[in-house]
N, CA, C and O of each residue as an XYZ file, in Angstrom:
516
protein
N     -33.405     -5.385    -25.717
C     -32.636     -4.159    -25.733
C     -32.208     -3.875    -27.171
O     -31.749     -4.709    -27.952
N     -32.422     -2.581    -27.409
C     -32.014     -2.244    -28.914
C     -30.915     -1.747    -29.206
O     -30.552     -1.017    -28.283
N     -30.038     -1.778    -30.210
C     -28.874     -1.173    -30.397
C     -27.946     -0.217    -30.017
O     -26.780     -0.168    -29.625
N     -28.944      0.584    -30.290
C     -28.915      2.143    -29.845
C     -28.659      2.359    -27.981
O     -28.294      3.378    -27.394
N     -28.947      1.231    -27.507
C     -29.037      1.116    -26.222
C     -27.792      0.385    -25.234
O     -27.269      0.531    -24.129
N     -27.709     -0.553    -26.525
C     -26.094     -1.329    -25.901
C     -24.939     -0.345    -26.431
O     -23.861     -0.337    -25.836
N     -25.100      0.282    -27.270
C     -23.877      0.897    -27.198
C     -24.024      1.728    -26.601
O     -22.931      2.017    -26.115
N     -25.100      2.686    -26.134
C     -24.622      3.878    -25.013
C     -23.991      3.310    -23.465
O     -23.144      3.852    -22.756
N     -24.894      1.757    -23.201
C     -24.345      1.167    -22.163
C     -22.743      1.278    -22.231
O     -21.897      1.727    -21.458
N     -22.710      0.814    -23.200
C     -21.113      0.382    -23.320
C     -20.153      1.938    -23.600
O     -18.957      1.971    -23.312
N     -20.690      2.840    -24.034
C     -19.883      4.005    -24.190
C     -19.933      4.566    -22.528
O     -19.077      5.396    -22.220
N     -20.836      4.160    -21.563
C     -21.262      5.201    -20.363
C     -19.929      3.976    -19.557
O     -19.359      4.491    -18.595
N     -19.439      2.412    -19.922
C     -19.283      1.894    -19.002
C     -17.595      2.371    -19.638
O     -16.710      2.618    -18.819
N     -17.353      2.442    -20.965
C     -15.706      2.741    -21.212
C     -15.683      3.968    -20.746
O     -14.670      3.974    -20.047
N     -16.285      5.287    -20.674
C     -15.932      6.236    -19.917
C     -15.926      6.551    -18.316
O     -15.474      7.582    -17.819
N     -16.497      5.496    -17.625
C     -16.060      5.538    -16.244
C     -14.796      4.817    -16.056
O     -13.887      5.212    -15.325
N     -14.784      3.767    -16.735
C     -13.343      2.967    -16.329
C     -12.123      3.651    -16.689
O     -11.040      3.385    -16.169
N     -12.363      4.878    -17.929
C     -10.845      5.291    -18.350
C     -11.071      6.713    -16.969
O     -10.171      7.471    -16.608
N     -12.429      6.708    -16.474
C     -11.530      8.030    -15.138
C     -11.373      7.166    -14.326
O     -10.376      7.348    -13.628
N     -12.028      6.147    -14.076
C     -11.587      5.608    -12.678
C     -10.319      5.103    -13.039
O      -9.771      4.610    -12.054
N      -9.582      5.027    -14.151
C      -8.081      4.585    -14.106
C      -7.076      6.054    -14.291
O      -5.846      6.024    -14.255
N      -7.899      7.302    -14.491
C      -6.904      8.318    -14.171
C      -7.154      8.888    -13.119
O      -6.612      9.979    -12.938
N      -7.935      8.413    -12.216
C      -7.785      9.150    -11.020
C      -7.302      7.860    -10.212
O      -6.986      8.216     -9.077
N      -7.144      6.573    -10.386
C      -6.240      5.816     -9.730
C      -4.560      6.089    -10.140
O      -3.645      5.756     -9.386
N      -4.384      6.660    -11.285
C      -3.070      7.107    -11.740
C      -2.257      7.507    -10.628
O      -1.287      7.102     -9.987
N      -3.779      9.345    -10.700
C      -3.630     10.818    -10.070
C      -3.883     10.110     -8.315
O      -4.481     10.898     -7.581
N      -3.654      9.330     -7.935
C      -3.663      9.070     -6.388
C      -2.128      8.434     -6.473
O      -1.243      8.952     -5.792
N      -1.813      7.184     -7.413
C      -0.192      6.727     -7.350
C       0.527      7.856     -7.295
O       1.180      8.081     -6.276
N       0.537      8.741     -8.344
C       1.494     10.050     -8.503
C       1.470     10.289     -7.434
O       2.418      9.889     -6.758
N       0.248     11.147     -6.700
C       0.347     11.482     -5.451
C       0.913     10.695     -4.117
O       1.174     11.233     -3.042
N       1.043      9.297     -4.435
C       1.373      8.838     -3.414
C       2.800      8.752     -3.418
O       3.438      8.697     -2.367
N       3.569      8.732     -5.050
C       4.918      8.437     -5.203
C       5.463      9.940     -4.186
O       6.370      9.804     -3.365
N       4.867     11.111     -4.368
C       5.647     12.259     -4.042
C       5.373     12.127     -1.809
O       5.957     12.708     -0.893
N       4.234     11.089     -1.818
C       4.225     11.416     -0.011
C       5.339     10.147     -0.149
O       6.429     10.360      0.381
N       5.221      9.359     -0.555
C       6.563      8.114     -0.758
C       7.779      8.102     -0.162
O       8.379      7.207      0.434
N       8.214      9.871     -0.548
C       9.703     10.099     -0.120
C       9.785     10.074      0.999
O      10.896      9.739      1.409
N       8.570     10.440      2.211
C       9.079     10.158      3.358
C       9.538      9.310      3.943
O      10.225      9.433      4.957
N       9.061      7.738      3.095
C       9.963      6.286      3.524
C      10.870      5.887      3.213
O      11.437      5.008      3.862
N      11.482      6.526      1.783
C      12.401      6.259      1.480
C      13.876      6.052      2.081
O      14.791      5.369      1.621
N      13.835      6.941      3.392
C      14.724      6.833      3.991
C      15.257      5.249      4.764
O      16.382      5.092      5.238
N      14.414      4.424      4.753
C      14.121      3.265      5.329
C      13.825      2.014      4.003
O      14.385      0.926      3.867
N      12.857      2.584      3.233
C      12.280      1.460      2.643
C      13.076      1.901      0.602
O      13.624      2.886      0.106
N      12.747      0.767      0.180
C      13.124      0.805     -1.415
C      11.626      0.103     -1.849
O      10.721     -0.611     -1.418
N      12.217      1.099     -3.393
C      10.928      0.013     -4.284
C      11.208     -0.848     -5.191
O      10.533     -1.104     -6.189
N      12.521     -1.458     -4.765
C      13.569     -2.233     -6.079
C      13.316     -3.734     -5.054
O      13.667     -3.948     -3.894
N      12.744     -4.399     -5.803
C      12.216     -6.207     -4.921
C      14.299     -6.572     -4.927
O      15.218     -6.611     -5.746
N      14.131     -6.713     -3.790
C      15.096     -7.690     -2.767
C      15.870     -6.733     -2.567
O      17.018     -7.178     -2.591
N      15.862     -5.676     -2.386
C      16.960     -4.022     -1.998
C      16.340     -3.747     -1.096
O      15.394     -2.960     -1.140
N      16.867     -4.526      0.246
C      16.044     -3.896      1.856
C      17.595     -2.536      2.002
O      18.668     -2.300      1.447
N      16.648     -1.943      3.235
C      17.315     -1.024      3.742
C      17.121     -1.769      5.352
O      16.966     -2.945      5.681
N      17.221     -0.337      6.247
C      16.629     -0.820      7.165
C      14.942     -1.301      7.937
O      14.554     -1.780      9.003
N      14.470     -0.926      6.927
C      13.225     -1.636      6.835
C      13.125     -2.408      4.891
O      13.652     -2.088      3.825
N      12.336     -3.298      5.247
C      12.238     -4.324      3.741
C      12.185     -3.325      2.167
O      12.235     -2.098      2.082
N      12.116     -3.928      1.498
C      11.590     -3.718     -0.192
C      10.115     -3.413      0.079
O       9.449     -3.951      0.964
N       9.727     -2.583     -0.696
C       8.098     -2.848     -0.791
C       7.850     -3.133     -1.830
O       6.640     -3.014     -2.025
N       8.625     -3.627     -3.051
C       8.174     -3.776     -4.468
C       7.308     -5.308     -4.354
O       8.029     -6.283     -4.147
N       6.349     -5.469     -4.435
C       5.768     -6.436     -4.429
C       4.688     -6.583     -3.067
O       3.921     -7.547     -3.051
N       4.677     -5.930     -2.329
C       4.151     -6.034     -1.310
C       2.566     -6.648     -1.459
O       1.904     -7.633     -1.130
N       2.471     -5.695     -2.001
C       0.735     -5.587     -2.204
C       0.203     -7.438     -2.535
O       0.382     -8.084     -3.568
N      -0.321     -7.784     -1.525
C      -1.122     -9.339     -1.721
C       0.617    -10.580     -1.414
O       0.830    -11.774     -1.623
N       1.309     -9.643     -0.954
C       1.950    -10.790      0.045
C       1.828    -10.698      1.961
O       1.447     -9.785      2.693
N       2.274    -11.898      2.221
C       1.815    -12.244      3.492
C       2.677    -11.300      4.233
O       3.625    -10.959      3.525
N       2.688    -10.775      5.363
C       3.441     -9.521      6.109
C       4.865    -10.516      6.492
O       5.110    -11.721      6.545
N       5.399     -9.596      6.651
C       7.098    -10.283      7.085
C       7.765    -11.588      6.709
O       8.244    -12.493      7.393
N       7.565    -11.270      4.516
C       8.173    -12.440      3.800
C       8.882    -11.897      3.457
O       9.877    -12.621      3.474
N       9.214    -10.680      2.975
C      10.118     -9.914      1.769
C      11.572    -10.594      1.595
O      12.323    -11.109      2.423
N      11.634    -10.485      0.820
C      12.570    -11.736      0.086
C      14.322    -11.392      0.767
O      14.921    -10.695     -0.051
N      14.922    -11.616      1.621
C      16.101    -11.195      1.491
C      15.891    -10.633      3.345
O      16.741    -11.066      4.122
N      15.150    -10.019      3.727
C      14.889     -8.968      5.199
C      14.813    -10.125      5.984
O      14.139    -11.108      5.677
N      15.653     -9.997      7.222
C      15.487    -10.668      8.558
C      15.422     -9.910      9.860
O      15.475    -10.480     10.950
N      15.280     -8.324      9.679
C      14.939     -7.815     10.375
C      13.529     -7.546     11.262
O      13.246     -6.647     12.054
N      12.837     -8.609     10.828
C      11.596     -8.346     11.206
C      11.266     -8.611     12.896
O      11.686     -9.581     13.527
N      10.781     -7.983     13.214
C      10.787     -8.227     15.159
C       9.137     -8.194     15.212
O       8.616     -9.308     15.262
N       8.144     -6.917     15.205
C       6.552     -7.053     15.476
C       6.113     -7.673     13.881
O       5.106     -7.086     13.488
N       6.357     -8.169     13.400
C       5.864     -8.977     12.228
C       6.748    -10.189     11.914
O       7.069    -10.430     10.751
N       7.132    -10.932     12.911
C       7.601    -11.925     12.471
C       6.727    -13.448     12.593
O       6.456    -13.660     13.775
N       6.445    -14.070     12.071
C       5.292    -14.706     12.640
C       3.736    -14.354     11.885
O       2.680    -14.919     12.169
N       3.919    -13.308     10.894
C       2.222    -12.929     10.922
C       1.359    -13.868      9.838
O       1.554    -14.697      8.949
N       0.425    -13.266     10.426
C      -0.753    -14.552      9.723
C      -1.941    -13.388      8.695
O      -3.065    -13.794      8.401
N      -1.553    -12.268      8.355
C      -1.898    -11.624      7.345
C      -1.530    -11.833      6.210
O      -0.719    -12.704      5.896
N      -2.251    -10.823      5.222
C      -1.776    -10.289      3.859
C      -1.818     -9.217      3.624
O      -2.882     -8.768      4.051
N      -1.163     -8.389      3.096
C      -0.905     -6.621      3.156
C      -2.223     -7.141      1.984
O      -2.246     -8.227      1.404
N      -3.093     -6.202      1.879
C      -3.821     -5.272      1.396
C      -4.188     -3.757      1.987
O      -3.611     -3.036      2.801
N      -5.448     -3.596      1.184
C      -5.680     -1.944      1.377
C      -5.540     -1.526      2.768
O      -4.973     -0.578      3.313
N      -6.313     -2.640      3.230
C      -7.628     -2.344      4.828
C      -5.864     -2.532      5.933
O      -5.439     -1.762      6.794
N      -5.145     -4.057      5.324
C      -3.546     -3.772      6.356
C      -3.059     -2.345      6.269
O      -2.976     -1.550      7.206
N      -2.749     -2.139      4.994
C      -1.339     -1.235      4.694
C      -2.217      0.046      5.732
O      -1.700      0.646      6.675
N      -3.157      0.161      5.400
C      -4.082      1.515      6.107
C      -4.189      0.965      7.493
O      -5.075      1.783      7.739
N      -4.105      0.468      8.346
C      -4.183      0.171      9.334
C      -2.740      0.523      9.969
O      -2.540      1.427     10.780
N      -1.690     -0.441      9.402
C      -0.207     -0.123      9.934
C       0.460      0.851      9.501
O       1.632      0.988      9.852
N      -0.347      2.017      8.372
C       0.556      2.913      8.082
C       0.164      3.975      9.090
O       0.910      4.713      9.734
N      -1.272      3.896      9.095
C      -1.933      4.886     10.762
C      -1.030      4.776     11.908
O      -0.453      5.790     12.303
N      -0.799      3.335     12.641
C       0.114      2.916     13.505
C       0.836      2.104     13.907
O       0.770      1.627     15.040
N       1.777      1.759     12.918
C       2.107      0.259     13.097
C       2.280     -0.068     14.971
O       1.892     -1.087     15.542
N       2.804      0.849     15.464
C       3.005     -0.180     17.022
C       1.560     -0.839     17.530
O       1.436     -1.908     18.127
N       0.334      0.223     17.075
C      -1.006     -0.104     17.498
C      -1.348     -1.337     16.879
O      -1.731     -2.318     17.516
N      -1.181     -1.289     15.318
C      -1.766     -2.105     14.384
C      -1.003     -3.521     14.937
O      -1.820     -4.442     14.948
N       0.126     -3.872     15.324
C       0.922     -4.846     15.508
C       0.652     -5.895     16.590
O       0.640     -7.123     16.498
N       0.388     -4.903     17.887
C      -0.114     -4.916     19.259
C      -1.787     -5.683     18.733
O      -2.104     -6.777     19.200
N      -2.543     -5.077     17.924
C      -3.892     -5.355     18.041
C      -4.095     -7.109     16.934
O      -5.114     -7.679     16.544
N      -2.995     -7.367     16.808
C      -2.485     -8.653     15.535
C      -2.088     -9.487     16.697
O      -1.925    -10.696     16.535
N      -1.909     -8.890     17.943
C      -1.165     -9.837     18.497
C       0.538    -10.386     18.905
O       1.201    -11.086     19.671
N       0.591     -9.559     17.864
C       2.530     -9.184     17.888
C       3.270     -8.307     18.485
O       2.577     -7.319     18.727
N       4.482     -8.160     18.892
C       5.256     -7.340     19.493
C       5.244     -6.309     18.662
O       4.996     -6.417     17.462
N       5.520     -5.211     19.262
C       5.431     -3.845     18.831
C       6.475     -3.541     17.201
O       7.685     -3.765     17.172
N       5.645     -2.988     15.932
C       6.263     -3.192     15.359
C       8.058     -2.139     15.601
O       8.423     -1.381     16.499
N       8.673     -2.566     14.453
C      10.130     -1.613     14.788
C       9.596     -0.398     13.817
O      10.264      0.558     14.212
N       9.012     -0.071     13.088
C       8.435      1.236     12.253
C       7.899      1.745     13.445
O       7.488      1.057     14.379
N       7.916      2.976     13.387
C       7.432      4.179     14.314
C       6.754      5.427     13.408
O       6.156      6.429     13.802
N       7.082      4.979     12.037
C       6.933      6.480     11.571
C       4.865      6.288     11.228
O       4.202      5.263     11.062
N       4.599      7.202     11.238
C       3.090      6.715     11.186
C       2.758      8.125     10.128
O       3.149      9.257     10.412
N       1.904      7.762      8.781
C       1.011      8.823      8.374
C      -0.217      8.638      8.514
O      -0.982      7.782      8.071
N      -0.412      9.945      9.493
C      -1.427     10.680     10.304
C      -2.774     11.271      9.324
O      -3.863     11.591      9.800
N      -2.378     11.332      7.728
C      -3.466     12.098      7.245
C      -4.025     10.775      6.435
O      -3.291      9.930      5.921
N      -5.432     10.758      6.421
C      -5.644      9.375      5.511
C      -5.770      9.587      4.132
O      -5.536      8.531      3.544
N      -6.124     10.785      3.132
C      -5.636     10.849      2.091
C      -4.017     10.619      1.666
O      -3.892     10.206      0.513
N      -2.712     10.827      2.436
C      -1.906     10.325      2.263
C      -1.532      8.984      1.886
O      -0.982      8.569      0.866
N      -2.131      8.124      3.386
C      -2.368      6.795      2.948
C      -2.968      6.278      2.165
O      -2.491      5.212      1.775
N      -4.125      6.677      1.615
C      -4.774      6.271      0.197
C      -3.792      6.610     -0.915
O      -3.567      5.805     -1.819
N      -3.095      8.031     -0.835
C      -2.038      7.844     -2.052
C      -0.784      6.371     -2.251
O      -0.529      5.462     -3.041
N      -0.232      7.031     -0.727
C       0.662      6.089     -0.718
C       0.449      4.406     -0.905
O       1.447      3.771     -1.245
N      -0.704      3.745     -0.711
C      -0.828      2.564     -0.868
C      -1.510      2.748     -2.198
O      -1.698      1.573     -2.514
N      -2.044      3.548     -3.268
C      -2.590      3.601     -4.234
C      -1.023      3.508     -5.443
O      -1.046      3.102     -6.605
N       0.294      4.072     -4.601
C       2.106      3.733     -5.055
C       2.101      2.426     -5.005
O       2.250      1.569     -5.876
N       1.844      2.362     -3.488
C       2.180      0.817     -3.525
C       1.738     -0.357     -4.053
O       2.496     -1.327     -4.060
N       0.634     -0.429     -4.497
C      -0.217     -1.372     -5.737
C       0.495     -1.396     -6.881
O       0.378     -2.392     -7.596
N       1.526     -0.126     -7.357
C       1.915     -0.363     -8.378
C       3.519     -0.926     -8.903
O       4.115     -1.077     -9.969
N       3.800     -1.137     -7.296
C       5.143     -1.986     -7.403
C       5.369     -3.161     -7.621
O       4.947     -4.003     -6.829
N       6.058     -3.510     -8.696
C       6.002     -5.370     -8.558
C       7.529     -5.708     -8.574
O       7.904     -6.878     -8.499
């Protein structure tokens, strides 16, 4: 391979990664603003539960650890890890998603119904630590 050749490689591979990191941005943004609908329940400040947990950190911990929450009733016990394929599963329905884990029905009820939402909103939630 000739010169001329590795660097276009390399110019074609830095310009996909800087969109694929502004359109992972442009999905967080979007997800911070569908966000507010949990807020009523949830925080993004790690160990500030409400009546449902913290989510700051969520992303690649095991379901119903959050540091400080003992409210947990359909996730107490679980043998997951929130990622993409969870958070999109229980944000569709948690009582379904909970039930199909094997667990009692979760206590969340609120469910988003549109799945670009949920791609925003868990595209927020990746970025909480």
């Amino acid at each position: 391979m000739n010169k001329g050749r590795v660097l276009a490689a390399i110019l074609v591979l830095s310009s996909t990664l800087i969109a694929g990191t502004a359109m992972a941005n442009d999905h967080a943004e979007k997800g911070k603003k569908v966000f507010k609908k949990c807020i009523a329940c949830h925080t993004v400040t790690a160990g500030k539960n409400k009546s449902g947990p913290s989510l700051a950190g969520i992303f690649g911990r095991k379901a119903g650890t959050a540091e400080g929450y003992t409210n947990y009733k359909g996730l107490k016990g679980a043998d997951w890890t929130w990622d993409e394929a969870e958070l999109d599963g229980y944000l569709a329905n948690p009582g379904k998603f909970t039930k199909s884990k094997g667990k009692k029905k979760a206590s969340m009820t609120f469910k988003l119904k549109k799945k670009a939402d949920r791609e925003n909103v868990i595209a927020y939630i990746k970025t909480l630590k």
